[in-house]
Coordinates of N, CA and C in Angstrom, one line a residue:
X1 N 0.9 -1.3 0.0 CA -0.1 0.0 -0.1 C 1.0 1.1 0.1
X2 N 0.4 2.3 -0.8 CA 1.2 3.5 -0.9 C 1.2 4.1 0.7
X3 N 2.2 4.7 0.8 CA 2.3 5.6 2.2 C 1.2 6.5 2.3
X4 N 0.8 7.1 1.2 CA 0.0 8.1 1.2 C -1.6 7.6 1.9
X5 N -1.8 6.5 1.1 CA -3.2 5.6 1.6 C -2.9 5.3 2.9
X6 N -1.8 4.8 3.3 CA -1.8 4.5 4.6 C -2.0 5.6 5.6
X7 N -1.3 6.7 5.5 CA -1.6 7.9 6.3 C -3.1 8.2 6.2
X8 N -3.6 8.0 5.2 CA -5.0 8.5 5.0 C -6.0 7.6 5.9
X9 N -5.6 6.4 5.7 CA -6.5 5.6 6.6 C -6.3 5.5 8.2
X10 N -5.0 5.8 8.2 CA -4.7 6.0 9.7 C -5.1 7.1 10.4
X11 N -5.2 8.4 9.3 CA -5.7 9.4 9.8 C -7.3 9.4 10.2
X12 N -7.8 8.6 9.1 CA -9.4 8.6 8.9 C -9.7 7.7 10.3
X13 N -8.9 6.6 10.8 CA -9.4 5.8 12.1 C -9.0 6.4 13.2
X14 N -7.8 7.5 13.1 CA -7.8 8.0 13.9 C -8.8 8.8 14.6
X15 N -9.4 9.8 13.5 CA -10.3 10.6 13.5 C -11.7 10.1 14.3
X16 N -11.9 8.8 13.5 CA -13.2 8.3 14.1 C -12.9 7.4 15.5
X17 N -11.7 7.1 15.9 CA -11.4 6.6 17.3 C -11.5 7.9 18.1
X18 N -11.1 9.1 17.9 CA -11.2 10.1 18.5 C -12.5 10.5 18.7
X19 N -13.3 10.5 17.6 CA -14.7 10.7 17.8 C -15.3 9.9 18.8
X20 N -15.2 8.7 18.8 CA -15.9 7.7 19.7 C -15.3 7.9 21.0
X21 N -14.0 8.4 21.0 CA -13.8 8.7 22.5 C -14.5 10.0 22.9
X22 N -14.5 10.8 22.2 CA -14.8 12.2 22.5 C -16.6 11.8 22.9
X23 N -17.3 11.1 22.2 CA -18.5 10.8 22.4 C -19.0 10.1 23.5
X24 N -18.0 9.0 23.8 CA -17.9 8.2 25.0 C -18.0 9.2 26.3
X25 N -16.6 10.1 26.5 CA -16.7 11.0 27.3 C -17.7 12.0 27.6
X26 N -18.4 12.5 26.4 CA -19.3 13.4 26.5 C -20.7 12.3 27.3
X27 N -20.8 11.4 26.9 CA -21.9 10.5 27.5 C -21.5 10.5 29.0
X28 N -20.4 10.0 29.3 CA -20.0 9.9 30.6 C -20.2 11.0 31.5
X29 N -19.9 12.2 30.9 CA -20.0 13.6 31.7 C -21.8 13.6 32.0
X30 N -22.4 13.5 30.9 CA -23.6 13.8 31.1 C -24.3 12.7 32.0
X31 N -24.0 11.4 31.9 CA -24.7 10.6 32.8 C -24.2 11.0 34.2
X32 N -22.8 11.3 34.4 CA -22.3 11.8 35.6 C -23.0 13.0 36.1
X33 N -23.3 13.8 35.4 CA -24.1 15.0 35.9 C -25.8 14.5 36.5
X34 N -26.1 13.5 35.4 CA -27.7 13.2 36.1 C -27.2 12.3 37.1
X35 N -26.1 11.6 37.5 CA -26.1 10.9 38.5 C -25.8 11.8 39.8
X36 N -25.1 12.8 39.7 CA -25.0 13.8 40.6 C -26.4 14.5 41.0
X37 N -26.9 14.9 39.9 CA -28.4 15.4 40.2 C -29.3 14.3 41.1
X38 N -29.3 13.4 40.4 CA -30.3 12.4 41.4 C -29.8 12.3 42.8
X39 N -28.2 12.3 43.1 CA -28.0 12.0 44.4 C -28.6 13.1 45.2
X40 N -28.3 14.4 44.6 CA -28.6 15.3 45.1 C -30.2 15.6 45.6
X41 N -30.9 15.3 44.8 CA -32.5 15.2 45.0 C -32.8 14.0 45.8
X42 N -32.1 12.8 45.9 CA -32.5 11.8 47.1 C -32.1 12.2 48.3
X43 N -30.7 13.0 48.5 CA -30.4 13.5 49.7 C -31.2 14.6 50.3
X44 N -31.9 15.2 49.2 CA -32.6 16.5 49.9 C -33.9 15.7 50.3
X45 N -34.6 14.7 49.7 CA -36.0 14.3 50.2 C -35.5 13.4 51.6
X46 N -34.4 12.7 51.9 CA -33.9 12.1 52.8 C -33.8 13.0 54.2
X47 N -33.2 14.2 53.9 CA -33.1 15.2 54.7 C -34.4 16.0 55.0
X48 N -35.4 16.0 54.1 CA -36.6 16.4 54.4 C -37.6 15.6 55.3
X49 N -37.4 14.4 55.0 CA -38.0 13.1 55.5 C -37.5 13.1 56.9
X50 N -36.2 13.3 57.4 CA -35.5 13.1 58.7 C -35.8 14.6 59.5
X51 N -36.3 15.6 58.7 CA -36.7 16.9 59.4 C -37.8 16.8 59.9
X52 N -38.8 16.2 59.1 CA -40.2 16.0 59.3 C -40.3 15.3 60.5
X53 N -39.7 14.1 60.5 CA -39.8 13.1 61.6 C -39.3 13.6 62.9
X54 N -38.2 14.4 62.9 CA -37.6 15.0 64.1 C -38.4 16.3 64.7
X55 N -39.2 16.9 63.8 CA -40.0 18.3 64.4 C -40.8 17.9 65.4
X56 N -41.0 18.5 66.4 CA -41.9 18.4 67.4 C -43.2 18.1 67.1
X57 N -43.7 17.1 67.5 CA -45.0 16.8 67.1 C -46.0 17.6 67.7
X58 N -47.2 18.0 67.2 CA -48.0 19.0 67.7 C -49.2 18.0 68.1
X59 N -49.3 17.8 69.3 CA -50.2 17.0 70.1 C -51.8 17.6 69.8
X60 N -52.4 16.9 69.5 CA -54.1 17.4 69.6 C -54.2 17.8 71.0
X61 N -54.8 19.0 71.4 CA -55.0 19.5 72.8 C -56.1 18.5 73.6
X62 N -55.6 18.2 74.7 CA -56.6 17.5 75.6 C -57.4 18.3 75.9
X63 N -57.2 19.8 76.2 CA -57.8 20.5 76.6 C -59.1 20.8 75.6
X64 N -60.3 21.6 76.1 CA -61.1 21.9 75.1 C -61.7 23.0 75.5
X65 N -62.1 23.9 74.7 CA -62.9 25.5 75.3 C -64.1 25.4 75.1
X66 N -64.9 25.5 76.0 CA -66.3 25.7 75.8 C -66.8 27.0 76.3
X67 N -67.2 27.5 75.4 CA -68.0 28.7 75.9 C -69.2 28.8 76.7
X68 N -69.5 29.2 77.8 CA -70.5 28.7 78.6 C -71.7 30.1 78.3
X69 N -72.6 29.9 77.7 CA -73.4 30.8 77.2 C -74.3 31.7 78.4
X70 N -74.6 31.1 79.3 CA -75.2 31.8 80.7 C -74.5 31.5 81.8
X71 N -74.5 32.4 82.6 CA -73.7 32.5 84.0 C -74.5 31.4 84.9
X72 N -75.6 31.1 84.7 CA -76.4 30.2 85.6 C -75.5 28.7 85.3
X73 N -74.9 28.4 84.2 CA -74.4 27.1 83.9 C -73.4 26.7 84.7
X74 N -72.6 28.1 85.2 CA -71.4 27.6 86.3 C -72.0 27.9 87.7
X75 N -71.7 26.8 88.4 CA -72.0 26.9 90.0 C -70.8 26.9 90.8
X76 N -70.6 28.1 91.5 CA -69.3 28.2 92.2 C -69.4 27.7 93.7
X77 N -68.5 26.5 93.8 CA -68.4 25.8 95.0 C -67.8 26.4 96.0
X78 N -66.3 26.7 95.8 CA -65.6 27.8 96.6 C -64.8 28.6 95.8
X79 N -63.6 29.2 96.2 CA -62.8 30.2 95.5 C -62.1 29.5 94.3
X80 N -61.7 28.4 94.3 CA -61.0 27.7 93.3 C -61.8 26.4 92.8
X81 N -62.9 26.3 93.0 CA -63.8 24.7 92.5 C -65.1 25.4 92.0
X82 N -65.4 25.0 90.8 CA -66.6 25.1 90.2 C -67.3 24.1 89.8
X83 N -68.6 23.9 89.6 CA -69.4 22.8 88.8 C -69.8 23.4 87.7
X84 N -70.0 22.7 86.7 CA -70.6 22.9 85.4 C -71.8 22.0 85.2
X85 N -72.6 22.5 84.6 CA -74.2 21.8 84.2 C -74.1 21.0 83.3
X86 N -73.0 20.1 83.1 CA -72.6 19.2 82.0 C -72.8 17.8 82.4
X87 N -73.0 17.6 83.8 CA -73.1 16.3 84.1 C -71.8 15.5 84.5
X88 N -70.8 16.0 84.7 CA -69.4 15.4 84.9 C -69.0 16.1 86.2
X89 N -67.9 15.5 86.5 CA -67.6 16.1 88.1 C -67.1 17.6 88.1
X90 N -66.8 18.0 89.3 CA -66.4 19.3 89.5 C -65.3 19.7 88.7
X91 N -65.0 21.0 88.6 CA -63.4 21.2 88.3 C -62.9 22.3 89.2
X92 N -61.5 21.7 89.5 CA -60.6 22.5 90.2 C -59.9 23.4 89.4
X93 N -60.1 24.8 89.4 CA -59.5 26.0 88.7 C -57.9 26.0 89.0
X94 N -56.9 26.0 88.1 CA -55.7 25.9 88.2 C -55.0 27.2 88.1
X95 N -53.7 27.2 88.6 CA -53.0 28.4 88.6 C -52.9 29.1 89.8
X96 N -54.2 28.8 90.7 CA -54.1 29.7 91.9 C -54.7 28.8 93.0
X97 N -54.8 29.2 94.5 CA -55.2 28.6 95.6 C -55.9 29.6 96.0
X98 N -57.5 29.2 96.4 CA -58.0 30.0 97.2 C -58.2 29.5 98.7
X99 N -58.3 30.4 99.7 CA -58.8 29.9 101.2 C -59.8 28.9 101.2
X100 N -60.0 27.7 102.1 CA -60.8 26.8 102.3 C -62.0 27.6 103.0
X101 N -63.1 26.9 102.9 CA -64.3 27.2 103.5 C -64.9 26.3 104.3
X102 N -65.7 26.7 105.3 CA -66.5 25.1 106.1 C -65.5 24.7 107.1
X103 N -65.7 23.4 106.8 CA -64.7 22.5 108.0 C -63.6 22.4 107.4
X104 N -63.3 22.7 106.3 CA -61.7 22.3 105.5 C -60.9 23.8 106.0
X105 N -61.3 24.8 106.0 CA -60.6 25.6 107.0 C -59.7 25.3 108.1
X106 N -58.8 26.0 108.0 CA -57.9 25.5 109.2 C -57.9 26.6 110.4
X107 N -58.5 27.8 110.3 CA -58.7 29.1 111.3 C -60.1 29.7 110.8
X108 N -60.3 30.6 111.7 CA -61.6 31.7 111.3 C -60.9 32.5 110.1
X109 N -59.9 32.9 110.3 CA -59.4 33.8 109.1 C -59.4 33.3 107.8
X110 N -59.2 32.0 107.7 CA -59.1 31.4 106.4 C -60.6 31.1 106.1
X111 N -61.3 30.8 107.1 CA -62.9 30.6 106.6 C -63.4 31.8 106.0
X112 N -63.2 33.0 106.9 CA -63.6 34.4 106.5 C -63.2 34.6 104.9
X113 N -61.7 34.5 104.7 CA -61.2 34.9 103.4 C -61.7 33.7 102.2
X114 N -62.1 32.7 102.6 CA -62.5 31.6 101.8 C -64.3 32.1 101.3
X115 N -64.8 32.6 102.2 CA -66.1 32.9 101.8 C -66.2 34.2 100.9
X116 N -65.3 35.0 101.1 CA -65.0 36.4 100.5 C -64.6 35.9 99.1
X117 N -63.7 35.0 99.1 CA -63.4 34.5 97.5 C -64.3 33.8 97.0
X118 N -65.0 32.8 97.6 CA -66.3 32.2 97.0 C -67.0 33.4 96.4
X119 N -67.5 34.4 97.4 CA -68.6 35.4 96.9 C -68.1 36.1 95.7
X120 N -66.7 36.5 95.9 CA -66.3 37.3 94.5 C -66.3 36.6 93.3
X121 N -65.9 35.1 93.3 CA -66.0 34.5 92.1 C -67.4 34.1 91.5
X122 N -68.5 34.2 92.5 CA -70.0 34.2 92.1 C -70.4 35.6 91.4
X123 N -69.8 36.6 92.0 CA -69.8 38.0 91.5 C -69.4 38.1 89.9
X124 N -68.1 37.6 89.9 CA -67.5 37.4 88.6 C -68.1 36.8 87.6
X125 N -68.7 35.7 88.0 CA -69.2 34.8 86.9 C -71.0 35.2 86.5
X126 N -71.3 35.7 87.5 CA -72.7 36.4 87.2 C -72.8 37.9 86.3
X127 N -71.6 38.2 86.4 CA -71.4 39.5 85.6 C -70.6 39.6 84.2
X128 N -70.6 38.4 83.5 CA -70.0 38.3 82.3 C -70.1 36.9 81.7
X129 N -69.5 37.0 80.5 CA -69.4 35.7 79.7 C -68.3 34.9 80.2
X130 N -68.6 33.6 80.5 CA -67.9 32.6 81.2 C -67.4 31.8 80.1
X131 N -66.0 31.7 80.2 CA -65.4 30.5 79.3 C -64.3 29.6 79.9
X132 N -64.7 28.6 79.8 CA -64.2 27.2 80.4 C -63.1 26.6 79.6
X133 N -61.9 26.3 80.0 CA -61.2 25.2 79.2 C -60.6 24.3 80.0
X134 N -61.0 23.0 79.7 CA -60.4 21.9 80.7 C -59.1 21.6 80.2
X135 N -58.1 21.2 81.1 CA -56.8 21.3 81.0 C -56.5 19.7 81.9
X136 N -55.1 19.0 81.4 CA -55.0 18.0 82.1 C -54.3 18.4 83.6
X137 N -54.8 17.7 84.4 CA -54.6 17.8 85.9 C -53.0 17.2 85.9
X138 N -52.4 18.0 87.0 CA -50.9 17.6 87.6 C -50.9 16.4 88.5
X139 N -51.1 15.3 88.0 CA -51.4 14.1 88.8 C -50.5 13.1 88.3
X140 N -50.0 12.1 88.9 CA -49.1 11.0 88.6 C -50.1 10.3 87.4
X141 N -49.2 9.9 86.5 CA -49.7 9.2 85.4 C -50.9 7.9 85.7
X142 N -51.9 8.1 85.2 CA -53.0 6.8 85.5 C -53.9 7.4 86.8
X143 N -53.5 8.4 87.4 CA -54.6 8.7 88.4 C -55.6 9.6 88.3
X144 N -55.3 10.5 87.0 CA -56.3 11.4 86.7 C -57.8 10.9 86.6
X145 N -58.8 11.7 87.5 CA -60.2 11.1 87.5 C -60.5 10.3 88.7
X146 N -59.6 10.2 89.5 CA -59.8 9.2 90.8 C -59.4 10.1 91.9
X147 N -59.8 9.6 92.9 CA -59.6 10.1 94.3 C -58.1 10.7 94.6
X148 N -57.3 10.0 94.0 CA -55.7 10.2 94.2 C -55.4 11.5 93.3
X149 N -56.1 11.9 92.5 CA -56.0 13.2 91.8 C -56.7 14.0 92.1
X150 N -56.8 15.5 92.5 CA -57.5 16.2 93.0 C -59.0 15.9 93.4
X151 N -59.0 14.9 94.3 CA -60.0 14.3 95.0 C -61.2 14.1 93.9
X152 N -60.7 13.6 92.6 CA -61.5 13.1 91.7 C -62.0 14.3 90.7
X153 N -61.8 15.5 91.0 CA -62.2 16.6 90.2 C -61.5 16.8 88.9
X154 N -62.1 17.4 87.9 CA -61.2 17.6 86.7 C -60.6 19.0 86.6
X155 N -59.8 19.3 85.8 CA -58.9 20.7 86.1 C -59.1 21.5 85.0
X156 N -59.2 23.0 85.2 CA -59.5 24.0 84.0 C -59.2 25.4 84.3
X157 N -59.3 25.9 83.5 CA -59.6 27.4 83.6 C -60.5 28.1 83.5
X158 N -61.2 29.3 84.0 CA -62.1 30.1 83.7 C -61.9 31.4 83.6
X159 N -62.2 32.0 82.4 CA -62.1 33.4 82.0 C -63.6 33.9 82.1
X160 N -63.5 35.0 82.4 CA -65.0 36.1 82.3 C -64.7 37.3 81.7
X161 N -65.3 37.3 80.6 CA -64.9 38.3 80.0 C -63.6 38.4 79.2
X162 N -62.9 37.5 78.9 CA -61.4 37.1 78.7 C -60.8 37.5 79.8
X163 N -60.9 37.6 81.0 CA -59.9 38.1 82.0 C -60.0 36.5 82.9
X164 N -58.7 35.6 83.3 CA -58.7 34.8 84.1 C -59.1 35.0 85.5
X165 N -60.2 34.5 86.1 CA -60.7 34.6 87.3 C -59.7 34.6 88.4
X166 N -58.7 33.5 88.0 CA -57.9 33.5 89.2 C -56.6 34.6 89.2
X167 N -56.5 35.2 88.2 CA -55.7 36.3 88.4 C -56.4 37.7 89.0
X168 N -57.7 37.5 88.7 CA -58.3 38.6 89.6 C -58.5 38.5 91.1
X169 N -58.8 37.3 91.5 CA -58.6 37.0 92.9 C -57.3 37.0 93.4
X170 N -56.2 36.7 92.9 CA -54.9 36.9 93.2 C -54.9 38.5 93.5
X171 N -55.0 39.1 92.4 CA -54.9 40.7 92.5 C -55.7 41.4 93.7
X172 N -56.7 41.0 94.0 CA -57.6 41.5 94.8 C -57.2 40.7 96.4
X173 N -56.2 39.8 96.6 CA -55.7 39.2 97.8 C -56.6 38.1 98.3
X174 N -57.1 37.9 97.6 CA -58.4 36.5 97.8 C -57.9 35.2 97.4
X175 N -56.6 35.0 96.8 CA -55.9 33.8 96.4 C -54.7 34.1 96.2
X176 N -53.6 33.1 96.1 CA -52.4 32.9 96.0 C -52.0 32.3 94.8
X177 N -51.1 32.4 94.0 CA -50.4 31.8 92.8 C -50.1 30.6 93.1
X178 N -50.6 29.7 92.5 CA -50.2 28.1 92.9 C -50.2 27.4 91.5
X179 N -49.0 27.2 91.0 CA -48.6 26.5 89.5 C -48.0 25.2 90.0
X180 N -48.2 24.1 89.2 CA -48.0 22.7 89.4 C -47.1 22.3 88.3
X181 N -46.5 21.1 88.6 CA -45.5 20.8 87.3 C -46.4 19.6 86.3
X182 N -45.9 19.1 85.8 CA -46.7 18.2 84.7 C -47.2 16.8 85.5
X183 N -46.6 16.5 86.3 CA -47.2 15.4 87.3 C -47.4 15.6 88.7
X184 N -46.9 16.6 89.2 CA -46.9 16.8 90.8 C -47.1 18.4 90.9
X185 N -47.7 18.6 92.3 CA -47.7 20.1 92.8 C -46.6 20.4 93.8
X186 N -46.3 21.4 94.1 CA -45.6 21.7 95.3 C -46.3 22.1 96.5
X187 N -45.7 22.3 97.6 CA -46.6 22.2 99.0 C -47.6 23.3 98.7
X188 N -48.8 22.9 99.1 CA -50.0 23.9 99.3 C -49.6 25.0 100.0
X189 N -49.7 26.3 99.3 CA -49.6 27.6 100.2 C -51.1 27.9 100.9
X190 N -50.9 28.0 102.1 CA -52.1 28.5 103.0 C -51.7 29.4 103.8
X191 N -51.4 30.8 103.4 CA -50.9 31.8 104.5 C -51.9 32.5 105.1
X192 N -53.0 31.9 105.2 CA -53.9 32.8 105.6 C -54.4 32.6 107.3
X193 N -53.7 31.5 107.9 CA -53.8 31.2 109.4 C -52.1 31.8 110.1

């Protein structure tokens, strides 16, 4: 074969090999990009899934808010206990402690202050719109609704015209602030005697 044909064929095959090699690298590069993009999408989805699983869950509220249309549906038992005309147990209002009345009072001063707190709570309830919200009691697990937890009473808050009755009684000196933890309460404050 003449030299120039050989060179021509060599150049032709060289160009073809070069073309095949370029096509191979181009396809590798685009599949590499596709692979990188796919990995990035999968990583983002995985991170999103983990973030959603780790995010604090919003639990459905145990408490329920019930507007009480007529003040006659709330019966005041003492300064921190009410009864609702819903056929369920009495309610211990949380966030404060009022003096005891009757035989549960430790001294005459507590009994008198307890009567004043009960009377003031009756006035508040009779002079506005009452909104009751039931909340979980601060009792040992499994005892809520039993005598071992608040003498079987439910727990809740009561607002009259948007103002918490406990705050009103505390501000007027007829109760003391009393906040419990999740499953227990501190020593009951009774500074009236």
